[in-house]
């Protein structure tokens, strides 16, 4: 079965989508969802440590911040870009699972009937 979630988008998740089918989509989705949670948790910790103040007011300490801060920013940016790719792949897997009919979309899952159930004489028991 070919779904629109499998259509190439020119992104990092294109090759992943070629390997997903109705039998494994939910397992892969769950693993990526767990990965996103772990990455975001680690990212929050790393973000708190991102700006490192100088150890002292001496010229060496002040220069060290100037030298190392761009490296720290680069690592943080790479992490953020990776998280974005994993989130995009996870969302594509969710779309594929919805198209396979394995999960409802969020709008359908929140719909509740506004009328009471029918209990009239035509109800088969």
Coordinates of N, CA, C and O in Angstrom, one line a residue:
X1 N 0.8 -1.2 0.0 CA 0.0 0.0 0.0 C 0.9 1.2 0.0 O 1.8 1.4 0.8
X2 N 0.6 2.2 -0.9 CA 1.4 3.4 -1.0 C 0.6 4.5 -0.5 O -0.6 4.8 -0.9
X3 N 1.1 5.3 0.5 CA 0.3 6.4 1.1 C 1.0 7.7 0.8 O 2.2 7.7 0.5
X4 N 0.3 8.8 1.0 CA 0.9 10.1 0.8 C 2.0 10.4 1.8 O 2.9 11.1 1.5
X5 N 2.0 9.7 3.0 CA 3.1 9.9 3.9 C 4.4 9.4 3.4 O 5.5 9.8 3.8
X6 N 4.3 8.4 2.4 CA 5.5 7.8 1.8 C 6.0 8.6 0.6 O 7.1 8.3 0.1
X7 N 5.3 9.6 0.2 CA 5.8 10.5 -0.9 C 7.1 11.2 -0.6 O 7.2 11.7 0.5
X8 N 8.1 11.1 -1.4 CA 9.4 11.8 -1.1 C 9.2 13.3 -0.9 O 8.4 13.9 -1.6
X9 N 9.8 13.8 0.1 CA 9.8 15.2 0.4 C 11.1 15.9 0.3 O 11.2 17.1 0.7
X10 N 12.1 15.1 0.0 CA 13.5 15.7 -0.1 C 14.0 15.9 1.3 O 14.8 16.9 1.5
X11 N 13.6 15.1 2.3 CA 14.1 15.3 3.6 C 14.8 14.0 4.1 O 14.8 13.0 3.4
X12 N 15.4 14.1 5.3 CA 16.2 13.0 5.8 C 15.3 11.8 6.1 O 15.8 10.7 6.1
X13 N 14.0 12.0 6.2 CA 13.1 10.8 6.6 C 12.7 10.1 5.3 O 12.0 9.0 5.5
X14 N 13.0 10.5 4.1 CA 12.6 9.8 2.9 C 13.0 8.4 2.9 O 12.2 7.5 2.6
X15 N 14.3 8.1 3.2 CA 14.7 6.7 3.2 C 14.1 5.9 4.3 O 13.8 4.7 4.1
X16 N 13.8 6.5 5.4 CA 13.0 5.7 6.5 C 11.7 5.3 6.0 O 11.3 4.1 6.2
X17 N 11.0 6.2 5.3 CA 9.6 5.9 4.8 C 9.6 4.7 3.8 O 8.6 4.0 3.7
X18 N 10.7 4.5 3.1 CA 10.7 3.4 2.2 C 10.8 2.0 2.9 O 10.4 1.0 2.3
X19 N 11.2 2.0 4.2 CA 11.3 0.8 4.9 C 10.1 0.5 5.8 O 10.0 -0.5 6.5
X20 N 9.1 1.4 5.8 CA 8.0 1.3 6.7 C 6.8 0.7 6.0 O 6.5 1.0 4.8
X21 N 6.1 -0.2 6.7 CA 4.9 -0.8 6.1 C 3.9 -1.0 7.2 O 4.1 -0.6 8.4
X22 N 2.7 -1.5 6.9 CA 1.6 -1.6 7.9 C 2.0 -2.5 9.1 O 1.5 -2.3 10.2
X23 N 2.9 -3.4 8.9 CA 3.3 -4.3 10.0 C 4.2 -3.6 11.0 O 4.2 -4.0 12.2
X24 N 5.1 -2.7 10.5 CA 6.1 -2.2 11.5 C 5.9 -0.7 11.8 O 6.7 -0.2 12.6
X25 N 5.0 0.0 11.2 CA 4.9 1.4 11.4 C 4.6 1.8 12.8 O 5.2 2.8 13.3
X26 N 3.8 1.1 13.6 CA 3.6 1.5 14.9 C 4.8 1.3 15.8 O 5.0 2.1 16.7
X27 N 5.5 0.2 15.6 CA 6.7 0.0 16.4 C 7.8 1.1 16.1 O 8.4 1.6 17.0
X28 N 8.0 1.4 14.9 CA 8.9 2.5 14.5 C 8.5 3.8 15.0 O 9.3 4.6 15.6
X29 N 7.2 4.1 14.9 CA 6.7 5.4 15.4 C 6.9 5.5 16.9 O 7.4 6.5 17.4
X30 N 6.7 4.4 17.7 CA 6.9 4.5 19.1 C 8.3 4.7 19.5 O 8.7 5.5 20.4
X31 N 9.2 4.0 18.8 CA 10.7 4.2 19.0 C 11.1 5.6 18.8 O 11.9 6.2 19.5
X32 N 10.6 6.2 17.7 CA 11.0 7.6 17.4 C 10.4 8.6 18.3 O 11.0 9.6 18.7
X33 N 9.2 8.3 18.8 CA 8.5 9.1 19.8 C 9.3 9.1 21.1 O 9.5 10.2 21.7
X34 N 9.7 7.9 21.5 CA 10.6 7.8 22.7 C 11.9 8.6 22.5 O 12.4 9.3 23.4
X35 N 12.5 8.5 21.3 CA 13.7 9.2 21.0 C 13.5 10.7 21.1 O 14.4 11.4 21.6
X36 N 12.4 11.2 20.5 CA 12.1 12.6 20.6 C 12.0 13.1 22.0 O 12.6 14.1 22.4
X37 N 11.3 12.4 22.9 CA 11.2 12.7 24.3 C 12.6 12.8 25.0 O 12.9 13.7 25.7
X38 N 13.4 11.8 24.7 CA 14.8 11.7 25.3 C 15.6 12.9 24.8 O 16.4 13.5 25.6
X39 N 15.6 13.1 23.5 CA 16.4 14.2 22.9 C 16.0 15.6 23.5 O 16.8 16.4 23.8
X40 N 14.7 15.8 23.6 CA 14.2 17.1 24.1 C 14.6 17.2 25.6 O 15.0 18.3 26.0
X41 N 14.6 16.2 26.3 CA 15.0 16.2 27.7 C 16.5 16.6 27.8 O 16.9 17.4 28.6
X42 N 17.3 15.9 27.0 CA 18.7 16.1 27.0 C 19.0 17.5 26.5 O 19.9 18.2 27.0
X43 N 18.2 18.0 25.5 CA 18.4 19.3 25.0 C 18.1 20.4 26.0 O 18.8 21.4 26.0
X44 N 17.2 20.2 26.8 CA 16.9 21.2 27.9 C 18.0 21.3 28.9 O 18.4 22.4 29.3
X45 N 18.6 20.1 29.2 CA 19.8 20.1 30.1 C 20.9 20.8 29.5 O 21.6 21.6 30.1
X46 N 21.2 20.5 28.2 CA 22.3 21.1 27.5 C 22.1 22.6 27.3 O 23.1 23.3 27.4
X47 N 20.9 23.0 27.1 CA 20.6 24.4 26.9 C 20.9 25.2 28.2 O 21.4 26.3 28.1
X48 N 20.7 24.6 29.3 CA 21.0 25.3 30.6 C 22.5 25.4 30.7 O 23.0 26.3 31.4
X49 N 23.3 24.5 30.1 CA 24.8 24.6 30.2 C 25.4 25.3 29.0 O 26.7 25.3 28.9
X50 N 24.6 25.8 28.1 CA 25.2 26.3 26.8 C 26.1 27.5 27.0 O 27.1 27.6 26.4
X51 N 25.7 28.4 27.8 CA 26.5 29.6 28.0 C 27.3 29.5 29.3 O 26.8 29.5 30.4
X52 N 28.6 29.3 29.0 CA 29.5 29.0 30.1 C 30.3 30.3 30.4 O 30.9 30.9 29.6
X53 N 30.1 30.8 31.6 CA 30.8 32.1 32.0 C 32.3 31.8 32.1 O 32.8 30.7 32.3
X54 N 33.1 32.9 32.0 CA 34.6 32.7 32.2 C 34.9 32.3 33.7 O 34.1 32.6 34.6
X55 N 36.0 31.5 33.8 CA 36.3 31.1 35.2 C 36.8 32.2 36.0 O 36.7 32.2 37.3
X56 N 37.3 33.3 35.4 CA 37.8 34.4 36.1 C 37.9 35.6 35.2 O 37.4 35.5 34.1
X57 N 38.4 36.7 35.7 CA 38.4 37.9 34.9 C 39.8 38.1 34.2 O 40.0 39.1 33.6
X58 N 40.7 37.1 34.3 CA 42.0 37.2 33.7 C 41.8 37.1 32.1 O 40.8 36.5 31.7
X59 N 42.8 37.6 31.4 CA 42.7 37.5 29.9 C 42.5 36.1 29.3 O 41.8 35.9 28.4
X60 N 43.2 35.1 29.9 CA 43.1 33.8 29.4 C 41.6 33.2 29.5 O 41.1 32.7 28.6
X61 N 41.0 33.4 30.7 CA 39.7 33.0 30.9 C 38.7 33.7 30.0 O 37.8 33.1 29.4
X62 N 38.9 35.0 29.8 CA 38.0 35.8 28.9 C 38.2 35.3 27.5 O 37.2 35.2 26.7
X63 N 39.4 35.0 27.1 CA 39.6 34.6 25.7 C 39.1 33.2 25.5 O 38.6 32.8 24.4
X64 N 39.1 32.3 26.5 CA 38.6 31.0 26.4 C 37.1 31.0 26.0 O 36.7 30.2 25.2
X65 N 36.4 31.9 26.7 CA 34.9 32.0 26.4 C 34.8 32.3 24.9 O 33.9 31.8 24.2
X66 N 35.5 33.3 24.4 CA 35.5 33.7 23.0 C 35.8 32.6 22.1 O 35.1 32.5 21.0
X67 N 36.7 31.7 22.4 CA 37.1 30.6 21.5 C 36.1 29.5 21.6 O 35.7 28.9 20.6
X68 N 35.7 29.1 22.8 CA 34.8 27.9 22.9 C 33.3 28.1 22.7 O 32.6 27.2 22.4
X69 N 32.8 29.3 23.0 CA 31.4 29.6 22.8 C 30.9 29.3 21.4 O 29.8 28.6 21.3
X70 N 31.6 29.6 20.3 CA 31.1 29.3 19.0 C 31.1 27.7 18.8 O 30.2 27.2 18.1
X71 N 32.0 27.0 19.4 CA 32.0 25.6 19.3 C 30.8 25.0 20.0 O 30.1 24.1 19.5
X72 N 30.5 25.5 21.2 CA 29.3 25.1 22.0 C 28.1 25.4 21.2 O 27.2 24.5 21.1
X73 N 28.0 26.6 20.6 CA 26.8 27.0 19.8 C 26.6 26.0 18.6 O 25.5 25.7 18.3
X74 N 27.7 25.6 18.0 CA 27.6 24.8 16.8 C 27.1 23.4 17.2 O 26.3 22.8 16.5
X75 N 27.6 22.9 18.3 CA 27.1 21.6 18.8 C 25.6 21.6 19.2 O 24.8 20.8 18.8
X76 N 25.2 22.7 19.8 CA 23.8 22.9 20.2 C 22.9 23.0 18.9 O 21.9 22.4 18.9
X77 N 23.4 23.7 17.9 CA 22.7 23.9 16.7 C 22.5 22.5 16.0 O 21.4 22.2 15.5
X78 N 23.6 21.7 16.0 CA 23.5 20.4 15.3 C 22.5 19.5 16.0 O 21.7 18.8 15.4
X79 N 22.5 19.6 17.4 CA 21.5 18.8 18.1 C 20.1 19.2 17.8 O 19.2 18.4 17.6
X80 N 19.9 20.5 17.8 CA 18.5 21.1 17.5 C 18.1 20.6 16.1 O 16.9 20.2 15.9
X81 N 19.0 20.7 15.1 CA 18.6 20.2 13.7 C 18.3 18.8 13.7 O 17.4 18.3 13.0
X82 N 19.1 18.0 14.4 CA 18.8 16.5 14.5 C 17.4 16.3 15.1 O 16.7 15.4 14.6
X83 N 17.1 16.9 16.2 CA 15.8 16.8 16.8 C 14.7 17.1 15.8 O 13.7 16.4 15.7
X84 N 14.9 18.2 15.1 CA 13.9 18.6 14.1 C 13.7 17.5 13.1 O 12.6 17.2 12.7
X85 N 14.8 16.8 12.6 CA 14.7 15.7 11.7 C 13.9 14.5 12.2 O 13.1 13.9 11.6
X86 N 14.2 14.2 13.5 CA 13.6 13.1 14.1 C 12.1 13.3 14.3 O 11.2 12.5 14.1
X87 N 11.7 14.6 14.7 CA 10.3 15.0 14.9 C 9.6 14.9 13.5 O 8.5 14.3 13.5
X88 N 10.2 15.3 12.5 CA 9.6 15.3 11.1 C 9.4 13.8 10.7 O 8.3 13.4 10.2
X89 N 10.3 12.9 11.0 CA 10.2 11.5 10.7 C 9.1 10.9 11.5 O 8.3 10.1 11.0
X90 N 9.0 11.2 12.8 CA 8.0 10.7 13.7 C 6.6 11.1 13.2 O 5.7 10.3 13.1
X91 N 6.5 12.4 12.8 CA 5.2 12.9 12.3 C 4.8 12.2 11.0 O 3.6 12.0 10.8
X92 N 5.7 11.9 10.2 CA 5.4 11.2 8.9 C 5.0 9.8 9.2 O 4.0 9.3 8.6
X93 N 5.6 9.2 10.2 CA 5.1 7.8 10.6 C 3.7 7.8 11.2 O 2.9 7.0 10.9
X94 N 3.4 8.9 11.9 CA 2.1 9.0 12.5 C 1.1 9.2 11.3 O 0.0 8.5 11.3
X95 N 1.4 10.0 10.3 CA 0.5 10.2 9.2 C 0.3 8.8 8.4 O -0.8 8.5 8.0
X96 N 1.4 8.1 8.3 CA 1.3 6.8 7.6 C 0.4 5.8 8.4 O -0.4 5.1 7.8
X97 N 0.5 5.8 9.7 CA -0.3 5.0 10.6 C -1.8 5.4 10.5 O -2.7 4.5 10.4
X98 N -2.0 6.7 10.4 CA -3.4 7.2 10.2 C -3.9 6.7 8.8 O -5.1 6.3 8.7
X99 N -3.1 6.8 7.8 CA -3.6 6.4 6.5 C -3.8 4.9 6.4 O -4.6 4.4 5.6
X100 N -3.0 4.1 7.2 CA -3.2 2.7 7.2 C -4.4 2.3 8.0 O -4.9 1.2 8.1
X101 N -5.0 3.3 8.8 CA -6.2 3.1 9.6 C -5.8 2.5 11.0 O -6.7 1.9 11.6
X102 N -4.5 2.6 11.4 CA -4.1 2.0 12.6 C -4.4 2.9 13.8 O -4.6 2.5 14.9
X103 N -4.4 4.2 13.6 CA -4.7 5.2 14.6 C -5.6 6.3 14.0 O -5.5 6.5 12.8
X104 N -6.4 6.9 14.8 CA -7.3 7.9 14.3 C -6.5 9.2 14.4 O -5.5 9.4 15.2
X105 N -6.9 10.2 13.5 CA -6.2 11.5 13.7 C -6.8 12.1 14.9 O -7.8 11.8 15.5
X106 N -6.0 13.1 15.4 CA -6.4 13.7 16.7 C -7.8 14.4 16.7 O -8.5 14.3 17.7
X107 N -8.2 14.9 15.5 CA -9.5 15.6 15.5 C -10.6 14.5 15.6 O -11.6 14.7 16.3
X108 N -10.4 13.4 14.9 CA -11.5 12.3 15.0 C -11.5 11.7 16.4 O -12.6 11.3 16.9
X109 N -10.4 11.6 17.0 CA -10.3 11.0 18.4 C -11.0 11.8 19.4 O -11.5 11.3 20.4
X110 N -11.1 13.1 19.2 CA -11.8 14.0 20.2 C -13.3 14.2 19.9 O -13.9 14.8 20.7
X111 N -13.8 13.7 18.8 CA -15.2 13.8 18.5 C -16.0 13.0 19.4 O -15.8 11.8 19.6
X112 N -17.0 13.5 20.0 CA -18.0 12.8 20.8 C -19.4 13.1 20.4 O -19.7 14.2 19.9
X113 N -20.2 12.1 20.4 CA -21.6 12.4 20.0 C -22.3 13.4 20.8 O -22.1 13.5 22.0
X114 N -23.1 14.3 20.2 CA -23.8 15.3 20.9 C -25.2 14.9 21.3 O -25.9 15.6 22.0
X115 N -25.7 13.8 20.8 CA -27.0 13.3 21.1 C -26.9 12.0 21.9 O -25.9 11.3 21.9
X116 N -27.9 11.7 22.7 CA -27.9 10.4 23.5 C -28.1 9.2 22.6 O -28.6 9.4 21.5
X117 N -27.6 8.1 23.0 CA -27.7 6.9 22.1 C -29.2 6.5 21.9 O -30.0 6.8 22.8
X118 N -29.5 6.0 20.8 CA -30.9 5.6 20.4 C -31.3 4.3 21.2 O -30.6 3.3 21.2
X119 N -32.4 4.4 21.9 CA -32.9 3.2 22.6 C -34.4 3.0 22.2 O -35.1 2.4 23.0
X120 N -34.8 3.4 21.0 CA -36.2 3.2 20.6 C -36.5 1.8 20.2 O -35.8 0.9 20.4
X121 N -37.8 1.6 19.7 CA -38.3 0.3 19.5 C -37.6 -0.4 18.3 O -37.7 -1.7 18.2
X122 N -36.9 0.3 17.4 CA -36.2 -0.4 16.3 C -34.8 -1.0 16.7 O -34.2 -1.6 15.9
X123 N -34.4 -0.7 17.9 CA -33.1 -1.2 18.4 C -33.1 -2.7 18.5 O -34.0 -3.3 19.1
X124 N -32.2 -3.3 17.7 CA -32.1 -4.8 17.8 C -31.4 -5.2 19.1 O -30.4 -4.6 19.4
X125 N -31.9 -6.2 19.7 CA -31.3 -6.6 21.0 C -30.8 -8.0 20.8 O -31.2 -8.9 20.3

